[in-house]
Coordinates of C-alpha atoms in Angstrom, one line a residue:
M167 CA 0.2 0.0 -0.4
S168 CA 1.2 3.7 -0.7
K169 CA 2.3 5.8 1.9
R170 CA 0.6 8.1 1.0
F171 CA -2.8 6.1 1.7
L172 CA -2.2 4.5 4.7
P173 CA -3.1 7.5 7.0
F174 CA -6.1 7.6 5.2
F175 CA -7.2 3.7 5.5
I176 CA -5.9 3.8 9.6
C177 CA -8.5 6.7 9.9
L178 CA -10.9 4.7 7.8
L179 CA -10.6 1.7 10.2
A180 CA -10.4 4.0 13.2
I181 CA -14.0 5.5 12.3
A182 CA -14.9 2.2 12.1
G183 CA -14.1 0.8 15.5
L184 CA -15.9 3.7 17.2
R185 CA -19.2 2.8 15.2
A186 CA -18.7 -0.7 15.6
E187 CA -21.6 -2.1 17.2
K188 CA -20.8 -4.6 20.3
V189 CA -22.9 -7.7 20.8
Y190 CA -23.7 -9.4 24.1
D191 CA -25.3 -13.3 23.8
A192 CA -27.6 -13.9 26.5
A193 CA -26.0 -17.5 27.0
S194 CA -23.1 -16.0 28.4
Y195 CA -25.2 -15.0 31.6
G196 CA -26.9 -17.9 31.9
V197 CA -29.9 -17.2 30.1
V198 CA -30.3 -20.3 28.0
P199 CA -33.6 -22.0 26.5
N200 CA -35.8 -25.0 26.2
T201 CA -35.4 -25.8 30.0
E202 CA -38.1 -24.9 32.5
A203 CA -35.7 -22.9 34.9
D204 CA -36.7 -19.3 35.6
V205 CA -34.7 -16.6 33.4
A206 CA -36.5 -13.4 34.8
G207 CA -33.7 -12.8 37.8
L208 CA -30.7 -13.6 34.7
V209 CA -31.7 -11.6 32.5
E210 CA -32.6 -8.5 34.8
Q211 CA -29.1 -8.7 35.8
M212 CA -27.6 -9.0 32.0
L213 CA -29.7 -5.7 31.3
A214 CA -27.8 -3.9 34.4
Q215 CA -24.8 -5.0 33.0
V216 CA -24.9 -4.5 29.7
K217 CA -26.2 -0.6 30.3
A218 CA -23.3 0.0 32.5
E219 CA -21.1 -0.9 30.4
S220 CA -22.6 0.8 27.0
T221 CA -23.5 3.8 28.7
D222 CA -24.3 5.6 25.3
K223 CA -22.9 3.0 22.6
A224 CA -25.4 1.3 20.5
V225 CA -25.3 -2.7 21.3
T226 CA -27.0 -5.9 20.9
I227 CA -28.5 -8.3 23.0
R228 CA -28.9 -11.4 21.5
F229 CA -30.8 -14.6 22.7
A230 CA -30.1 -18.1 21.3
P231 CA -33.5 -19.5 19.6
G232 CA -35.6 -21.8 21.8
Q233 CA -38.0 -21.3 24.5
Y234 CA -37.5 -19.5 27.8
H235 CA -39.5 -19.1 30.9
F236 CA -39.9 -15.9 33.5
Y237 CA -41.6 -16.1 36.7
P238 CA -42.5 -13.2 38.8
K239 CA -40.5 -14.3 42.1
D240 CA -36.7 -13.3 40.7
A241 CA -38.0 -10.8 37.8
A242 CA -37.2 -7.3 38.0
H243 CA -40.6 -5.5 40.5
R244 CA -41.3 -2.2 38.9
E245 CA -43.9 0.9 39.7
Y246 CA -45.3 1.5 36.4
Y247 CA -48.7 3.7 36.0
I248 CA -49.9 2.3 32.6
S249 CA -52.7 3.9 30.6
N250 CA -56.4 2.0 30.3
H251 CA -54.7 -0.5 32.9
D252 CA -55.6 -1.3 36.0
Q253 CA -53.2 0.4 38.5
H254 CA -50.8 -2.0 40.4
K255 CA -48.6 -0.4 42.8
V256 CA -46.0 -3.4 41.9
R257 CA -45.8 -5.3 38.4
A258 CA -43.4 -8.3 38.0
V259 CA -41.4 -7.6 34.8
G260 CA -40.1 -9.9 32.8
I261 CA -37.6 -7.7 30.1
A262 CA -37.3 -4.2 31.5
I263 CA -35.5 -1.9 29.4
E264 CA -35.2 1.5 31.0
G265 CA -33.0 4.5 30.0
F266 CA -31.3 2.5 27.0
T267 CA -30.1 4.7 23.9
G268 CA -29.3 2.1 21.0
L269 CA -30.0 -0.8 22.3
T270 CA -31.4 -3.6 19.9
L271 CA -32.7 -7.0 21.7
D272 CA -32.9 -9.7 19.6
G273 CA -35.0 -12.6 20.2
A274 CA -33.4 -14.6 17.3
G275 CA -37.1 -16.7 16.9
A276 CA -37.0 -17.1 20.7
D277 CA -40.6 -18.0 22.3
F278 CA -40.5 -15.6 25.8
I279 CA -43.2 -18.0 28.5
F280 CA -44.6 -15.8 30.9
H281 CA -46.3 -17.4 34.6
G282 CA -48.8 -16.2 36.9
R283 CA -49.2 -12.0 36.2
M284 CA -46.6 -10.3 34.6
L285 CA -45.8 -7.5 32.3
P286 CA -43.9 -9.2 29.9
V287 CA -41.8 -6.5 28.4
S288 CA -41.2 -2.6 29.4
V289 CA -39.4 -0.1 27.3
V290 CA -39.4 3.1 29.1
G291 CA -37.1 6.3 28.9
T292 CA -35.2 5.1 25.8
T293 CA -33.7 6.4 22.7
K294 CA -33.2 4.6 19.6
C295 CA -34.2 0.8 21.0
T296 CA -35.4 -1.7 19.0
L297 CA -36.8 -5.4 19.8
R298 CA -37.2 -7.5 17.3
N299 CA -37.6 -11.3 16.4
F300 CA -39.3 -12.9 19.4
S301 CA -42.8 -13.9 20.7
I302 CA -44.9 -13.5 23.9
D303 CA -46.9 -16.0 25.4
F304 CA -48.6 -17.1 28.9
A305 CA -47.8 -20.7 30.2
T306 CA -51.6 -20.6 31.7
P307 CA -53.3 -17.8 29.9
H308 CA -56.2 -16.0 32.7
I309 CA -59.5 -16.9 29.9
A310 CA -61.0 -19.6 30.3
Q311 CA -62.0 -21.7 27.2
A312 CA -64.8 -24.1 27.2
E313 CA -67.1 -26.2 25.2
I314 CA -71.0 -26.1 25.1
I315 CA -71.8 -30.0 25.3
S316 CA -75.6 -29.6 26.8
N317 CA -78.1 -26.9 26.4
D318 CA -80.8 -27.0 28.2
A319 CA -83.8 -24.2 28.5
E320 CA -84.4 -25.9 32.3
Q321 CA -81.3 -27.2 33.7
G322 CA -79.1 -24.4 32.1
I323 CA -75.6 -25.1 30.0
T324 CA -73.3 -27.8 30.6
F325 CA -69.8 -26.8 29.8
R326 CA -66.6 -28.7 29.5
V327 CA -63.3 -26.4 29.8
A328 CA -60.5 -27.0 27.7
P329 CA -57.7 -29.6 28.9
W330 CA -55.0 -26.8 29.8
V331 CA -57.7 -24.7 31.9
N332 CA -57.5 -25.4 35.6
A333 CA -61.0 -24.9 37.4
R334 CA -62.8 -25.7 40.5
V335 CA -65.4 -25.3 42.5
T336 CA -65.5 -22.5 45.0
E337 CA -66.9 -23.3 49.0
H338 CA -69.7 -20.7 47.8
G339 CA -70.1 -22.8 44.4
A340 CA -69.1 -20.3 42.1
F341 CA -66.6 -21.5 39.2
E342 CA -63.7 -20.5 39.2
H343 CA -60.6 -20.8 36.9
Y344 CA -57.1 -20.4 38.4
G345 CA -53.0 -20.2 37.9
E346 CA -49.7 -19.5 39.5
G347 CA -50.6 -17.1 42.0
W348 CA -54.1 -16.1 40.4
A349 CA -57.6 -16.7 40.2
M350 CA -60.5 -15.5 38.1
R351 CA -64.1 -16.1 38.5
P352 CA -65.4 -14.7 34.5
G353 CA -68.4 -13.1 34.4
W354 CA -68.7 -12.5 30.7
G355 CA -67.5 -14.5 27.2
I356 CA -66.8 -14.5 23.6
A357 CA -69.1 -17.0 21.8
F358 CA -67.2 -18.7 19.1
D359 CA -68.5 -20.6 15.8
P360 CA -66.2 -24.4 15.9
T361 CA -65.8 -24.5 12.4
T362 CA -65.4 -21.0 11.2
R363 CA -64.1 -20.1 14.6
H364 CA -65.8 -16.3 14.1
I365 CA -67.7 -14.8 17.0
L366 CA -71.2 -16.4 17.0
Y367 CA -73.8 -14.5 14.8
K368 CA -75.7 -12.2 17.0
T369 CA -73.9 -12.4 20.0
G370 CA -71.2 -9.7 21.3
D371 CA -69.9 -9.6 25.0
I372 CA -71.8 -12.3 26.5
G373 CA -73.1 -12.8 30.0
T374 CA -71.7 -16.0 31.6
P375 CA -73.7 -16.4 34.8
V376 CA -71.2 -19.3 36.3
H377 CA -72.0 -18.1 40.3
Q378 CA -73.6 -21.5 41.3
V379 CA -72.4 -24.7 39.4
Q380 CA -72.1 -28.2 39.9
Q381 CA -68.7 -29.9 39.2
I382 CA -69.9 -33.4 37.0
D383 CA -66.0 -34.3 36.3
E384 CA -62.6 -32.9 36.6
H385 CA -63.5 -30.6 33.1
T386 CA -67.3 -30.4 33.3
F387 CA -69.6 -28.2 34.9
L388 CA -73.4 -27.7 35.0
A389 CA -74.6 -23.8 35.0
P390 CA -78.0 -23.9 35.8
A391 CA -78.1 -20.2 36.1
W392 CA -76.9 -20.0 32.7
K393 CA -79.1 -20.1 30.1
D394 CA -78.5 -18.5 26.1
S395 CA -80.5 -20.2 23.4
R396 CA -78.0 -18.6 21.0
L397 CA -75.4 -20.7 22.3
P398 CA -75.8 -24.5 20.3
V399 CA -74.2 -27.5 21.5
G400 CA -70.3 -27.2 20.0
T401 CA -69.9 -23.3 20.5
I402 CA -66.5 -22.5 22.0
V403 CA -66.7 -19.8 25.0
A404 CA -63.6 -17.3 25.9
M405 CA -64.7 -16.6 29.7
R406 CA -63.0 -14.2 31.3
S407 CA -63.3 -11.0 32.9
Y408 CA -62.8 -7.5 32.9
E409 CA -59.6 -7.2 34.6
R410 CA -56.3 -6.2 32.5
P411 CA -53.4 -6.0 34.7
S412 CA -50.4 -5.3 31.9
P413 CA -50.1 -5.4 28.2
G414 CA -47.7 -7.5 26.4
V415 CA -45.3 -4.9 25.7
F416 CA -45.7 -1.2 27.6
V417 CA -43.5 1.7 26.3
S418 CA -43.1 4.8 28.1
H419 CA -41.3 8.3 27.5
A420 CA -39.6 6.8 24.9
T421 CA -37.9 8.2 21.4
D422 CA -37.7 6.3 18.1
T423 CA -38.6 3.0 19.6
R424 CA -38.8 -0.1 16.6
L425 CA -40.5 -3.4 16.9
E426 CA -39.8 -6.0 14.1
N427 CA -41.1 -9.1 14.0
V428 CA -42.5 -9.5 17.2
K429 CA -45.7 -11.4 18.1
V430 CA -48.4 -11.6 21.1
H431 CA -50.3 -14.5 21.5
Y432 CA -51.2 -13.9 24.8
A433 CA -51.4 -11.1 27.5
E434 CA -53.9 -10.6 30.1
G435 CA -54.0 -6.1 28.9
M436 CA -53.6 -5.1 25.4
G437 CA -51.1 -6.1 22.9
L438 CA -48.7 -3.0 23.0
L439 CA -50.0 0.0 25.1
A440 CA -47.6 2.9 24.4
Q441 CA -47.8 6.0 26.2
M442 CA -46.2 9.6 26.4
S443 CA -43.7 8.6 23.6
E444 CA -42.5 10.0 20.0
D445 CA -41.9 7.9 16.8
I446 CA -43.2 4.2 17.0
T447 CA -42.6 1.4 14.2
L448 CA -44.4 -1.8 14.2
D449 CA -42.7 -3.8 11.7
G450 CA -44.5 -6.8 11.6
F451 CA -45.9 -6.4 14.9
C452 CA -48.8 -8.5 15.4
V453 CA -51.5 -10.0 18.1
S454 CA -52.2 -13.5 16.3
L455 CA -52.7 -17.0 17.6
R456 CA -49.9 -19.3 17.1
G457 CA -50.9 -21.0 13.7
D458 CA -53.6 -22.4 12.1
N459 CA -53.8 -25.4 14.5
D460 CA -53.6 -23.3 17.7
P461 CA -56.6 -25.1 19.8
R462 CA -57.1 -21.3 21.3
Y463 CA -59.6 -19.1 20.2
F464 CA -58.6 -15.9 22.0
T465 CA -55.5 -13.9 22.2
T466 CA -55.1 -11.1 24.0
Q467 CA -57.5 -9.5 26.9
A468 CA -58.1 -6.2 25.1
D469 CA -57.0 -4.1 22.3
A470 CA -54.1 -5.3 19.9
T471 CA -52.6 -1.8 20.1
H472 CA -53.3 1.4 21.7
F473 CA -51.1 4.7 21.5
S474 CA -52.0 7.2 24.5
G475 CA -50.4 11.0 24.7
C476 CA -48.1 10.4 21.9
K477 CA -46.9 12.5 19.0
G478 CA -44.4 12.3 16.6
K479 CA -44.9 9.4 13.5
I480 CA -46.0 5.8 14.4
R481 CA -46.0 3.8 11.7
S482 CA -47.5 0.1 11.0
V483 CA -46.2 -2.2 8.3

C-alpha cells in the first residue's frame, strides 16, 4: 500500500471501530433456552450489566433460538402507571428495558413464556431502541376456554373446559379458573362458531353466569343459571373477567422505538400499550394465534395496540 494512503486507511479503521456495535450473547449470562428454569432474574442482571458497560453506545443483546420461561418471583419489580389498564402499585416485569440508548434486543426467534401475572416487556425512558424476532405468551392464560356440551332451557348449560384450563368450584359454589398466584371468576365471554372460528352470529360480549355451578367431572361443569338459546352445542366460549393488569409490551417516555417481527400470542391486557412516547415503528408486529393448529380461540384481553399521549410518527407496516 502506498504510504500516502496509509493515514487515510488508518482513519477509516478508526471510524469503523468507533461505529462497531457490540453484541452480547444472553447465553454468556446463563440465559439459555429450552429448560423450565426461571430466567427472569438472570435477564435483569444481564440488562443491568450491559447498561453499565454500554453507556450511550449502540449494543445488541442476542438470545439463542428456543423457549425461555419467566416467573414473577425473581423478576424485576417496577411501579408503572399504565394507561387504560388496572393500576397495580408494583408489577413483576420479565424484561425491563429502561434508560438505554441504541439498544437492540434480538430474540432470534425465541419464544418467551411468562407465568403467573406479569408484564412481559417494558421499554421506558429509552432512545433508538429496537425489539425484534421473538414471541410473547403465557403458560396459563387468564381466560377459561370452554365448549358447550349441553344447552337445556330448564337445566341450564353444561360446559367442558379445555385441557389446559385449571378449574374448580369455590366453597360458595362459584366456578373459578386459576393459575400460579392468581384466580379468576368469569362474568363475561365471547362465543365462537367451532367450524368457522368466527364470533357466533348475533352475539357480542355475552354474560356467563357461573356463580353457582355443579362439577360433573374434572373438566365438566353444569351452570343452572346460564341459559342462552343462542349457544348451540359445540360453541366455544372464551370466558373472562374485565381485569387487565398489564399489556404484552409497555412503551413509555421513549423516543424512536421499533418493534420488528414481534408476536404477542397472549397478554392479560392489550398487546402493545404506548404512552407519552415519540416516533414508534411496528414492522411485522402482530397479536395472533400460534398458527392454524392453535387450539385456543383468543389472544389478548383487550386492544391489539393502543397509543395514549404519543406524538411524532407512528407507523405500522
